[in-house]
Structures are given as C-alpha cells and as structure tokens.
mmCIF file of N, CA, C and O in Angstrom:
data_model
loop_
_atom_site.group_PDB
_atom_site.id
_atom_site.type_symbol
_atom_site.label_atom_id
_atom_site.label_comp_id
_atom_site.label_asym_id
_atom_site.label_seq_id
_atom_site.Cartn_x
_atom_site.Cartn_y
_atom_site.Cartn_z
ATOM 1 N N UNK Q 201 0.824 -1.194 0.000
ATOM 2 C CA UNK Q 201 0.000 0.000 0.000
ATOM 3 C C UNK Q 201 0.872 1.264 0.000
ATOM 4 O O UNK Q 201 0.588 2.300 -0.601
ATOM 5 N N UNK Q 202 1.796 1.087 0.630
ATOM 6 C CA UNK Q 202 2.804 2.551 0.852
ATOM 7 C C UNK Q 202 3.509 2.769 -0.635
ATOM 8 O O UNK Q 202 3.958 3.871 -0.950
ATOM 9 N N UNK Q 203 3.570 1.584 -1.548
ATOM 10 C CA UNK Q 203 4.224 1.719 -2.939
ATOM 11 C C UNK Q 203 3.025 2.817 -3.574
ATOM 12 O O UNK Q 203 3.132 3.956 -4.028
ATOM 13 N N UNK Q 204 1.699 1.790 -3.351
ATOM 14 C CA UNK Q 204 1.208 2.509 -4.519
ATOM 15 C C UNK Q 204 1.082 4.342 -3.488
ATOM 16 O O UNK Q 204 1.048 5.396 -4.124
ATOM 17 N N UNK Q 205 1.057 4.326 -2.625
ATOM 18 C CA UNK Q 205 0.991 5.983 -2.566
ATOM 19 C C UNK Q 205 1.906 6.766 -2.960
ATOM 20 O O UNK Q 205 1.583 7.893 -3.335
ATOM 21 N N UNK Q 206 3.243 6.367 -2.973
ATOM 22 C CA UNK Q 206 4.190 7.096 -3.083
ATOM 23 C C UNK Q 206 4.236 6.726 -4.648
ATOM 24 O O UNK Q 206 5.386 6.944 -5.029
ATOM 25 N N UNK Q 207 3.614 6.357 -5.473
ATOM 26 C CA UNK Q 207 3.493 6.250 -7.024
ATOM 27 C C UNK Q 207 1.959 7.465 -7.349
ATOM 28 O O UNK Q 207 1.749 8.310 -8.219
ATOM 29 N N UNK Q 208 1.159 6.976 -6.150
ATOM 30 C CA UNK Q 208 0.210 8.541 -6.634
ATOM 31 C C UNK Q 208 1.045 9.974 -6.327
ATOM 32 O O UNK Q 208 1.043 10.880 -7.160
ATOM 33 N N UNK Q 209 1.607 10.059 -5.314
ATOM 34 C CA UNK Q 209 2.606 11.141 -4.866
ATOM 35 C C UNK Q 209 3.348 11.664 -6.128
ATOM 36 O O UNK Q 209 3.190 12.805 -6.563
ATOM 37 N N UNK Q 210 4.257 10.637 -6.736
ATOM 38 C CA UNK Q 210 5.066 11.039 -7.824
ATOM 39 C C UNK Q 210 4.658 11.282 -8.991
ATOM 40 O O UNK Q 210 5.506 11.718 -9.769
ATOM 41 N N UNK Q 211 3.302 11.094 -9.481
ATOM 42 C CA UNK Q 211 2.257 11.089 -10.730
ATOM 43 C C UNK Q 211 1.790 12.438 -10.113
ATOM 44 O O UNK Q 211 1.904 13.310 -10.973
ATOM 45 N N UNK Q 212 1.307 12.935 -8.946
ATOM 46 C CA UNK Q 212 0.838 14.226 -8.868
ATOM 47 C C UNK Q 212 1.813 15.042 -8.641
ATOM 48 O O UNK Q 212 1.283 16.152 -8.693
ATOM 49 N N UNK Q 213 3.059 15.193 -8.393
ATOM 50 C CA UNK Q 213 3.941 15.947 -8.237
ATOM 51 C C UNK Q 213 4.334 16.241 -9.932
ATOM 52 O O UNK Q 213 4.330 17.414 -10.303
ATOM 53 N N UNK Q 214 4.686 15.085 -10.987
ATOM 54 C CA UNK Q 214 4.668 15.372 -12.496
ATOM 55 C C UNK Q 214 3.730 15.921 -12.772
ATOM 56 O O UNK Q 214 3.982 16.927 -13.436
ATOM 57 N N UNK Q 215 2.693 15.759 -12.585
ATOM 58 C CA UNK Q 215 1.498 16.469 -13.462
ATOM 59 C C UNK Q 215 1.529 18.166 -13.044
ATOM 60 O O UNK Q 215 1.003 18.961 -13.822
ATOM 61 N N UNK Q 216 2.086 18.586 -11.951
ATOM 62 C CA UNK Q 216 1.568 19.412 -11.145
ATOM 63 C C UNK Q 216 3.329 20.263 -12.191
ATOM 64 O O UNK Q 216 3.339 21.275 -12.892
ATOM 65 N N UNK Q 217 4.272 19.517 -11.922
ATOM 66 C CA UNK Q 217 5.453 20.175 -13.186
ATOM 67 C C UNK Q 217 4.953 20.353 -14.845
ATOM 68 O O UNK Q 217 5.293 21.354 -15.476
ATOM 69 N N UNK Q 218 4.487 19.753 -15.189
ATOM 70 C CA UNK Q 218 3.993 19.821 -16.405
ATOM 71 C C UNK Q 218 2.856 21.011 -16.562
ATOM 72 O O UNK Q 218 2.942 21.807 -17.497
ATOM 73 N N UNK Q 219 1.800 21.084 -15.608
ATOM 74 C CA UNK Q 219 1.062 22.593 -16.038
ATOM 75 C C UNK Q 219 1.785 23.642 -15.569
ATOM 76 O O UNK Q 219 1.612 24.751 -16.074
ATOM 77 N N UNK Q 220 2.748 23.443 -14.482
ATOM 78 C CA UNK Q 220 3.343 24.855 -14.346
ATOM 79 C C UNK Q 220 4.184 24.942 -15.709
ATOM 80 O O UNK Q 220 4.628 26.090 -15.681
ATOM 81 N N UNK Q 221 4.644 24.320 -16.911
ATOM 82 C CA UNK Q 221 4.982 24.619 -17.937
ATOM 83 C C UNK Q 221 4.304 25.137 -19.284
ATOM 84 O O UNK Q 221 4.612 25.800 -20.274
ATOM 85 N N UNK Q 222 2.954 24.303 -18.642
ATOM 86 C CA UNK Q 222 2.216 25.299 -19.640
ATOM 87 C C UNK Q 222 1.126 26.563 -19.312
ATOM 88 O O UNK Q 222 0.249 26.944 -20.087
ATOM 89 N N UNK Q 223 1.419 27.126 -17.924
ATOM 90 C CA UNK Q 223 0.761 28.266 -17.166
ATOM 91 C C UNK Q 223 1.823 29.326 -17.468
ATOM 92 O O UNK Q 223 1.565 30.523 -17.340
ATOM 93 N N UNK Q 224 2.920 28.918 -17.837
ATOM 94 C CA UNK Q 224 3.585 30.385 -18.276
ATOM 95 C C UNK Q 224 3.267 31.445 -19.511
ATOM 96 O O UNK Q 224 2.579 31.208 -20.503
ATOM 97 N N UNK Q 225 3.836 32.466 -19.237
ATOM 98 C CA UNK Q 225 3.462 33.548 -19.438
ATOM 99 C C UNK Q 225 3.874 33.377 -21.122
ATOM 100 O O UNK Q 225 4.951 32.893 -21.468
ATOM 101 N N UNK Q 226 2.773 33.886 -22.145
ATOM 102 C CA UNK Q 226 3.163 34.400 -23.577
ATOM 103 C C UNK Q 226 3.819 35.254 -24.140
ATOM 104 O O UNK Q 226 3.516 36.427 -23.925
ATOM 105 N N UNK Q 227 4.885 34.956 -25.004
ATOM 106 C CA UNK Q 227 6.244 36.064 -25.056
ATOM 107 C C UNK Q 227 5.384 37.370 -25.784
ATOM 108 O O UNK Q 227 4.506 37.348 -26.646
ATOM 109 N N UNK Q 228 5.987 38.439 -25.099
ATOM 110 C CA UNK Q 228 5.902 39.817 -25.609
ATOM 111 C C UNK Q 228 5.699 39.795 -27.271
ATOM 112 O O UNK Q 228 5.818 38.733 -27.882
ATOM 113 N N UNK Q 229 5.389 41.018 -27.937
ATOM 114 C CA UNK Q 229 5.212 41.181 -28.452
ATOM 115 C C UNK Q 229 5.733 42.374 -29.260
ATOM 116 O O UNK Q 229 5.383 42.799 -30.361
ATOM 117 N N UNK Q 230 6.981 42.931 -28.116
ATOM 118 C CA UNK Q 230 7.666 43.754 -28.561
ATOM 119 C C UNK Q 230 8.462 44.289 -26.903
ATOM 120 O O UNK Q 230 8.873 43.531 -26.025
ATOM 121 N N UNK Q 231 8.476 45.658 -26.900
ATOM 122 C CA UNK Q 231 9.324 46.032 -25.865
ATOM 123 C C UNK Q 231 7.952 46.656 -25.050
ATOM 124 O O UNK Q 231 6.923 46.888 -25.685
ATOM 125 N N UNK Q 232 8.049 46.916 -23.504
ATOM 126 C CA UNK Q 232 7.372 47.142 -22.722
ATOM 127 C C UNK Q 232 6.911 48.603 -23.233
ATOM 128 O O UNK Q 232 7.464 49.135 -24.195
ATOM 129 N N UNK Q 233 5.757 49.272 -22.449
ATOM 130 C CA UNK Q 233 5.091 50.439 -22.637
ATOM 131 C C UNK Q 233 6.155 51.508 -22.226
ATOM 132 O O UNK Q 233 6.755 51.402 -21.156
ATOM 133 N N UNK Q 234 6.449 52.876 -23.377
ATOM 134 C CA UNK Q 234 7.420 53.536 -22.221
ATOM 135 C C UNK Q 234 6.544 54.276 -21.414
ATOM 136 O O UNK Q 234 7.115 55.286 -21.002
ATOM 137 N N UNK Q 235 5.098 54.156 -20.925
ATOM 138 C CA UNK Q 235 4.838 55.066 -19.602
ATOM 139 C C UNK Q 235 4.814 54.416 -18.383
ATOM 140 O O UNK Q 235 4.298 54.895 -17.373
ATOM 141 N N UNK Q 236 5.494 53.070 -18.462
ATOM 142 C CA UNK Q 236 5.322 52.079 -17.258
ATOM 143 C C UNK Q 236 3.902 51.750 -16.346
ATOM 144 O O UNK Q 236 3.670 51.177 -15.282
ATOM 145 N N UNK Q 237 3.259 52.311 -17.179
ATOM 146 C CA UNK Q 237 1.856 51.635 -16.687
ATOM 147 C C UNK Q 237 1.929 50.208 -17.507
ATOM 148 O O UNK Q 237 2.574 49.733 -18.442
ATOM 149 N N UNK Q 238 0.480 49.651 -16.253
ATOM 150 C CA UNK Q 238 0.201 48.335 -17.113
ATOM 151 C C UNK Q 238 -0.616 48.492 -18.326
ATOM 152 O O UNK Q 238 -0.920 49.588 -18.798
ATOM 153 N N UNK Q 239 -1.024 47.139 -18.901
ATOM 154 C CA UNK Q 239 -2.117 47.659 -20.164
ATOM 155 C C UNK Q 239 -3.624 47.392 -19.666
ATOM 156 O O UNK Q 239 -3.930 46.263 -19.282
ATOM 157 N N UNK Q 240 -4.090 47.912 -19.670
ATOM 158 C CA UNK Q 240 -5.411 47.816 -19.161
ATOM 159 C C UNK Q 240 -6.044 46.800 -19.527
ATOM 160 O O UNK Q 240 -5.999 46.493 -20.719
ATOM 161 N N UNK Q 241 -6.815 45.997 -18.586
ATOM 162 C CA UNK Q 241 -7.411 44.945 -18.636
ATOM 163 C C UNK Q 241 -8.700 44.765 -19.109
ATOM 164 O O UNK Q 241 -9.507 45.514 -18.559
ATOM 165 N N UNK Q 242 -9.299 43.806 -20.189
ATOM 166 C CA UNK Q 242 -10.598 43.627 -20.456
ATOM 167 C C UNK Q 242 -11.464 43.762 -19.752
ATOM 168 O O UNK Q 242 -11.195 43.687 -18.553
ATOM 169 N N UNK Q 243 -12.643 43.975 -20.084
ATOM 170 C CA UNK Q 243 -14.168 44.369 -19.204
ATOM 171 C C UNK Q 243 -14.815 43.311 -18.912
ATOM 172 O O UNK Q 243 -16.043 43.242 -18.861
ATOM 173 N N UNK Q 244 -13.845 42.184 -18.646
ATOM 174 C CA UNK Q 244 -14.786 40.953 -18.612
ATOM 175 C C UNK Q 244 -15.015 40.386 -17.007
ATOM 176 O O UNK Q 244 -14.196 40.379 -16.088
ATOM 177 N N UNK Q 245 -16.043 40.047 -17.015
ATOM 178 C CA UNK Q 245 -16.769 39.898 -15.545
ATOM 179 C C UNK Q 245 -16.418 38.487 -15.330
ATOM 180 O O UNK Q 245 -16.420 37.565 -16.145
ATOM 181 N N UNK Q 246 -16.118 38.490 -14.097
ATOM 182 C CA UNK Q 246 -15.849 36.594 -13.721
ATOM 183 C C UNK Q 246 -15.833 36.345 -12.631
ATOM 184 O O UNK Q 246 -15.048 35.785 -11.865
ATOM 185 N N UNK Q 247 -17.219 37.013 -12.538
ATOM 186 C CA UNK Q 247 -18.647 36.322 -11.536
ATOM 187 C C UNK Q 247 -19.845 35.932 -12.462
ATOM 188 O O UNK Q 247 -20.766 35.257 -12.003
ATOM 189 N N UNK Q 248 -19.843 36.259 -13.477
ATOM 190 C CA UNK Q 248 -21.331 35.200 -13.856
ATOM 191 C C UNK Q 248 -21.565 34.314 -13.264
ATOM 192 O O UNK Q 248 -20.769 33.848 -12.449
ATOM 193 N N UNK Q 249 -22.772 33.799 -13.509
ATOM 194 C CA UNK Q 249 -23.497 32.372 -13.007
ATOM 195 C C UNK Q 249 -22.790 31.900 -11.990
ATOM 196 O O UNK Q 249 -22.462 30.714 -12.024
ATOM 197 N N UNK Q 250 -22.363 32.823 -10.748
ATOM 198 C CA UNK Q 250 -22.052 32.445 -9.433
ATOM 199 C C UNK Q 250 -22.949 31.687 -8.380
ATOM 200 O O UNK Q 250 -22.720 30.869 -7.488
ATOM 201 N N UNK Q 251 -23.992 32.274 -8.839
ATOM 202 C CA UNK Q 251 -25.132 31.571 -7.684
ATOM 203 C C UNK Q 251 -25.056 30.309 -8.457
ATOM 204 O O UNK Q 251 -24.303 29.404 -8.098
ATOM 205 N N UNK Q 252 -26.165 30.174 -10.002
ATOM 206 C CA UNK Q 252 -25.800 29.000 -10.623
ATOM 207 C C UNK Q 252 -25.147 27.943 -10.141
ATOM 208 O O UNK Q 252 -25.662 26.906 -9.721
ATOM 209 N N UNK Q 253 -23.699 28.275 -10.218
ATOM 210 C CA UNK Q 253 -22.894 26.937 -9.620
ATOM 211 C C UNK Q 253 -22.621 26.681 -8.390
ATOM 212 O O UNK Q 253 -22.126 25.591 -8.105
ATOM 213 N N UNK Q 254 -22.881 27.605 -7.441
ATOM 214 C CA UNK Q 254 -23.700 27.420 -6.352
ATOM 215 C C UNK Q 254 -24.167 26.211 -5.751
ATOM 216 O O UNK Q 254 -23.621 25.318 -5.103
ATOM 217 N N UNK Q 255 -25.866 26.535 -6.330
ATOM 218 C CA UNK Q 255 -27.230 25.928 -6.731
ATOM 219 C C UNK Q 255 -26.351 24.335 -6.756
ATOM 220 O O UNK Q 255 -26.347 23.440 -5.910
ATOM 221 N N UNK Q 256 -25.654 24.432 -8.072
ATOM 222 C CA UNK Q 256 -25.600 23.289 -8.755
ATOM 223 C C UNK Q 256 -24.441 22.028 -7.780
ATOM 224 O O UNK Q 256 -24.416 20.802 -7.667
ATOM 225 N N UNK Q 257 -23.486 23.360 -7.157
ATOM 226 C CA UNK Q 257 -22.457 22.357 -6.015
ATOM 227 C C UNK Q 257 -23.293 21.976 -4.882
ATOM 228 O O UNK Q 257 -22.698 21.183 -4.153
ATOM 229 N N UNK Q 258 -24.482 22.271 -4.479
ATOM 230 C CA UNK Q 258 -25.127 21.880 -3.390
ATOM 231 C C UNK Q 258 -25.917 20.695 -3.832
ATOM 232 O O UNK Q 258 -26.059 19.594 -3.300
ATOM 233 N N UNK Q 259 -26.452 21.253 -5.070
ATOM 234 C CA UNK Q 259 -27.421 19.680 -5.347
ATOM 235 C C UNK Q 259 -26.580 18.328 -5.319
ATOM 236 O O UNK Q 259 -26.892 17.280 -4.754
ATOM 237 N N UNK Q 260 -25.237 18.656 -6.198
ATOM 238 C CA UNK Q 260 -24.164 17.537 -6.334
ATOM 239 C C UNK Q 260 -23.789 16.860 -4.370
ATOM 240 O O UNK Q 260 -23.887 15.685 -4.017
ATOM 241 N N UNK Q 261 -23.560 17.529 -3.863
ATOM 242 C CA UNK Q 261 -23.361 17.657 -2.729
ATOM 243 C C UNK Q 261 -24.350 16.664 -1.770
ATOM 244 O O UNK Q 261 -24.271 15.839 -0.861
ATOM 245 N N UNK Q 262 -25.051 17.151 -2.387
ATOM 246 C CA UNK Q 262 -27.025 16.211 -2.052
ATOM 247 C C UNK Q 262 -26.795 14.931 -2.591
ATOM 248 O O UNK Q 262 -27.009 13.905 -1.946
ATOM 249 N N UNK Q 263 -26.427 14.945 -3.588
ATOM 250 C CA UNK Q 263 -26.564 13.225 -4.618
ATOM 251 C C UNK Q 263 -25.538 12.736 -4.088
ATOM 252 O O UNK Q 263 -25.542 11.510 -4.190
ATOM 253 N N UNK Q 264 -24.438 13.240 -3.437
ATOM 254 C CA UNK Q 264 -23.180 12.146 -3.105
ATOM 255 C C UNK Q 264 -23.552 11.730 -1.796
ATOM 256 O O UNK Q 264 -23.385 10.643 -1.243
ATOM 257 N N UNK Q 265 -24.064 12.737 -1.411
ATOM 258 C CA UNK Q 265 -24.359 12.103 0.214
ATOM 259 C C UNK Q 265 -25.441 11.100 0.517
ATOM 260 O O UNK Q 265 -25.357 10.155 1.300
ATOM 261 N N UNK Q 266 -26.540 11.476 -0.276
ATOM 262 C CA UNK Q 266 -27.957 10.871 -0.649
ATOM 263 C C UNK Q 266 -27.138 9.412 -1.503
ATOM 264 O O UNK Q 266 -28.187 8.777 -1.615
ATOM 265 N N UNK Q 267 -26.583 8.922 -1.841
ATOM 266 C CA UNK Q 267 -26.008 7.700 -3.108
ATOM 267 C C UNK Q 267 -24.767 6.941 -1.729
ATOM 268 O O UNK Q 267 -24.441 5.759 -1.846
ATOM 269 N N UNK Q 268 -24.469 7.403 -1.084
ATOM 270 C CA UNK Q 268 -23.531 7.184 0.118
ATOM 271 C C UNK Q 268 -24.732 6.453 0.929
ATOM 272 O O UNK Q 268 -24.948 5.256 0.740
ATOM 273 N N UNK Q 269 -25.293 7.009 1.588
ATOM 274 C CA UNK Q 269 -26.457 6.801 2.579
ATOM 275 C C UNK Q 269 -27.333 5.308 2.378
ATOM 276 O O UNK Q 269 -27.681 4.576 3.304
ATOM 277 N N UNK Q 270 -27.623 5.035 0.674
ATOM 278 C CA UNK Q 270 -28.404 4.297 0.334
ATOM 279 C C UNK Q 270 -27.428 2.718 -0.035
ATOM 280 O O UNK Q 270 -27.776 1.537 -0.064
ATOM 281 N N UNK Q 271 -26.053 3.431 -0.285
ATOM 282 C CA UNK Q 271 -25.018 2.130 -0.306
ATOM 283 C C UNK Q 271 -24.998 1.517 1.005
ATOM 284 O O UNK Q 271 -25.207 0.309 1.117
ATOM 285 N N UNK Q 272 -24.859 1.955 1.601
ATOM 286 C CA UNK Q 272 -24.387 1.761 3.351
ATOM 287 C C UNK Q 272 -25.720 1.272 3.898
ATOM 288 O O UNK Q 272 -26.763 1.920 3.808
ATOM 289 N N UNK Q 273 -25.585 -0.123 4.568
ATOM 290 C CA UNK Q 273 -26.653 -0.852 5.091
ATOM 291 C C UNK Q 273 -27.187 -0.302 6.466
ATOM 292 O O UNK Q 273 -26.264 -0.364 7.279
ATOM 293 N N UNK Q 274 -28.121 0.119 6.928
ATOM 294 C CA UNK Q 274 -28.226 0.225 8.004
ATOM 295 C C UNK Q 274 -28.342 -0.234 9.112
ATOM 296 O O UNK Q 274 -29.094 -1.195 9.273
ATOM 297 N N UNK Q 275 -27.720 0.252 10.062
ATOM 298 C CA UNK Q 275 -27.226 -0.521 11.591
ATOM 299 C C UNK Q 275 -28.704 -0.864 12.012
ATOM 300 O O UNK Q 275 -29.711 -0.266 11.632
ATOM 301 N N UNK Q 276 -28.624 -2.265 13.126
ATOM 302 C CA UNK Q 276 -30.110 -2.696 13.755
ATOM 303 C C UNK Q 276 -29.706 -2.615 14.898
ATOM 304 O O UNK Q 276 -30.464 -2.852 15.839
#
C-alpha cells in the first residue's frame, strides 16, 4: 500500500510540473510600454453564473451524500 501511494505522490507531483509549464506567461510582443503603466485589462466579468454553480455544487453535494447513505446498510 505505501508503494502505490508514493506512485500517486510522484504522478501528482509530475502532473503538477507539467502545467506549471504550460501556465507560463506568452512572449511579448515587442518592448514594454514607455509610460510604465500596465495595459489595461478587459471588461470581462468573472462572476457570472455564481449563484448557478452554487445551486448546482449543493445539489451535487445532495446526490453524493444521498447515493452514500443508500449504499451503506443500516445498523439494527
């Protein structure tokens, strides 16, 4: 049992090297701004459908516990 953990250990430690290789940053496109400001960021909102998934992590939340409950025999 201690093999296979330390084989999930080393499979999540690679995987976890591999997106930090592809989370890096996209090369420039030339030389920086000369007013040393940043470039202003899109108008894009990222809270939409917050409640939504919400809603939707509670119901899930409901079915695992509710699907748990009905596996499991009950004590007499």
């Amino acid at each position: 049992m201690k093999i296979f953990r330390n084989k999930n250990y080393c499979l999540l430690i690679f995987l976890l090297g591999v997106m930090n290789a592809f989370a890096g940053t996209a090369p420039s496109s030339g030389p920086p701004s000369p007013t040393g400001k940043p470039p202003i960021p899109p108008g894009l909102p990222i809270d939409d459908y917050i409640v939504l998934l919400v809603i939707i992590a509670v119901l899930f939340g409901y079915y695992v516990t509710e699907s748990r409950r009905i596996k499991t025999k009950p004590s007499i």
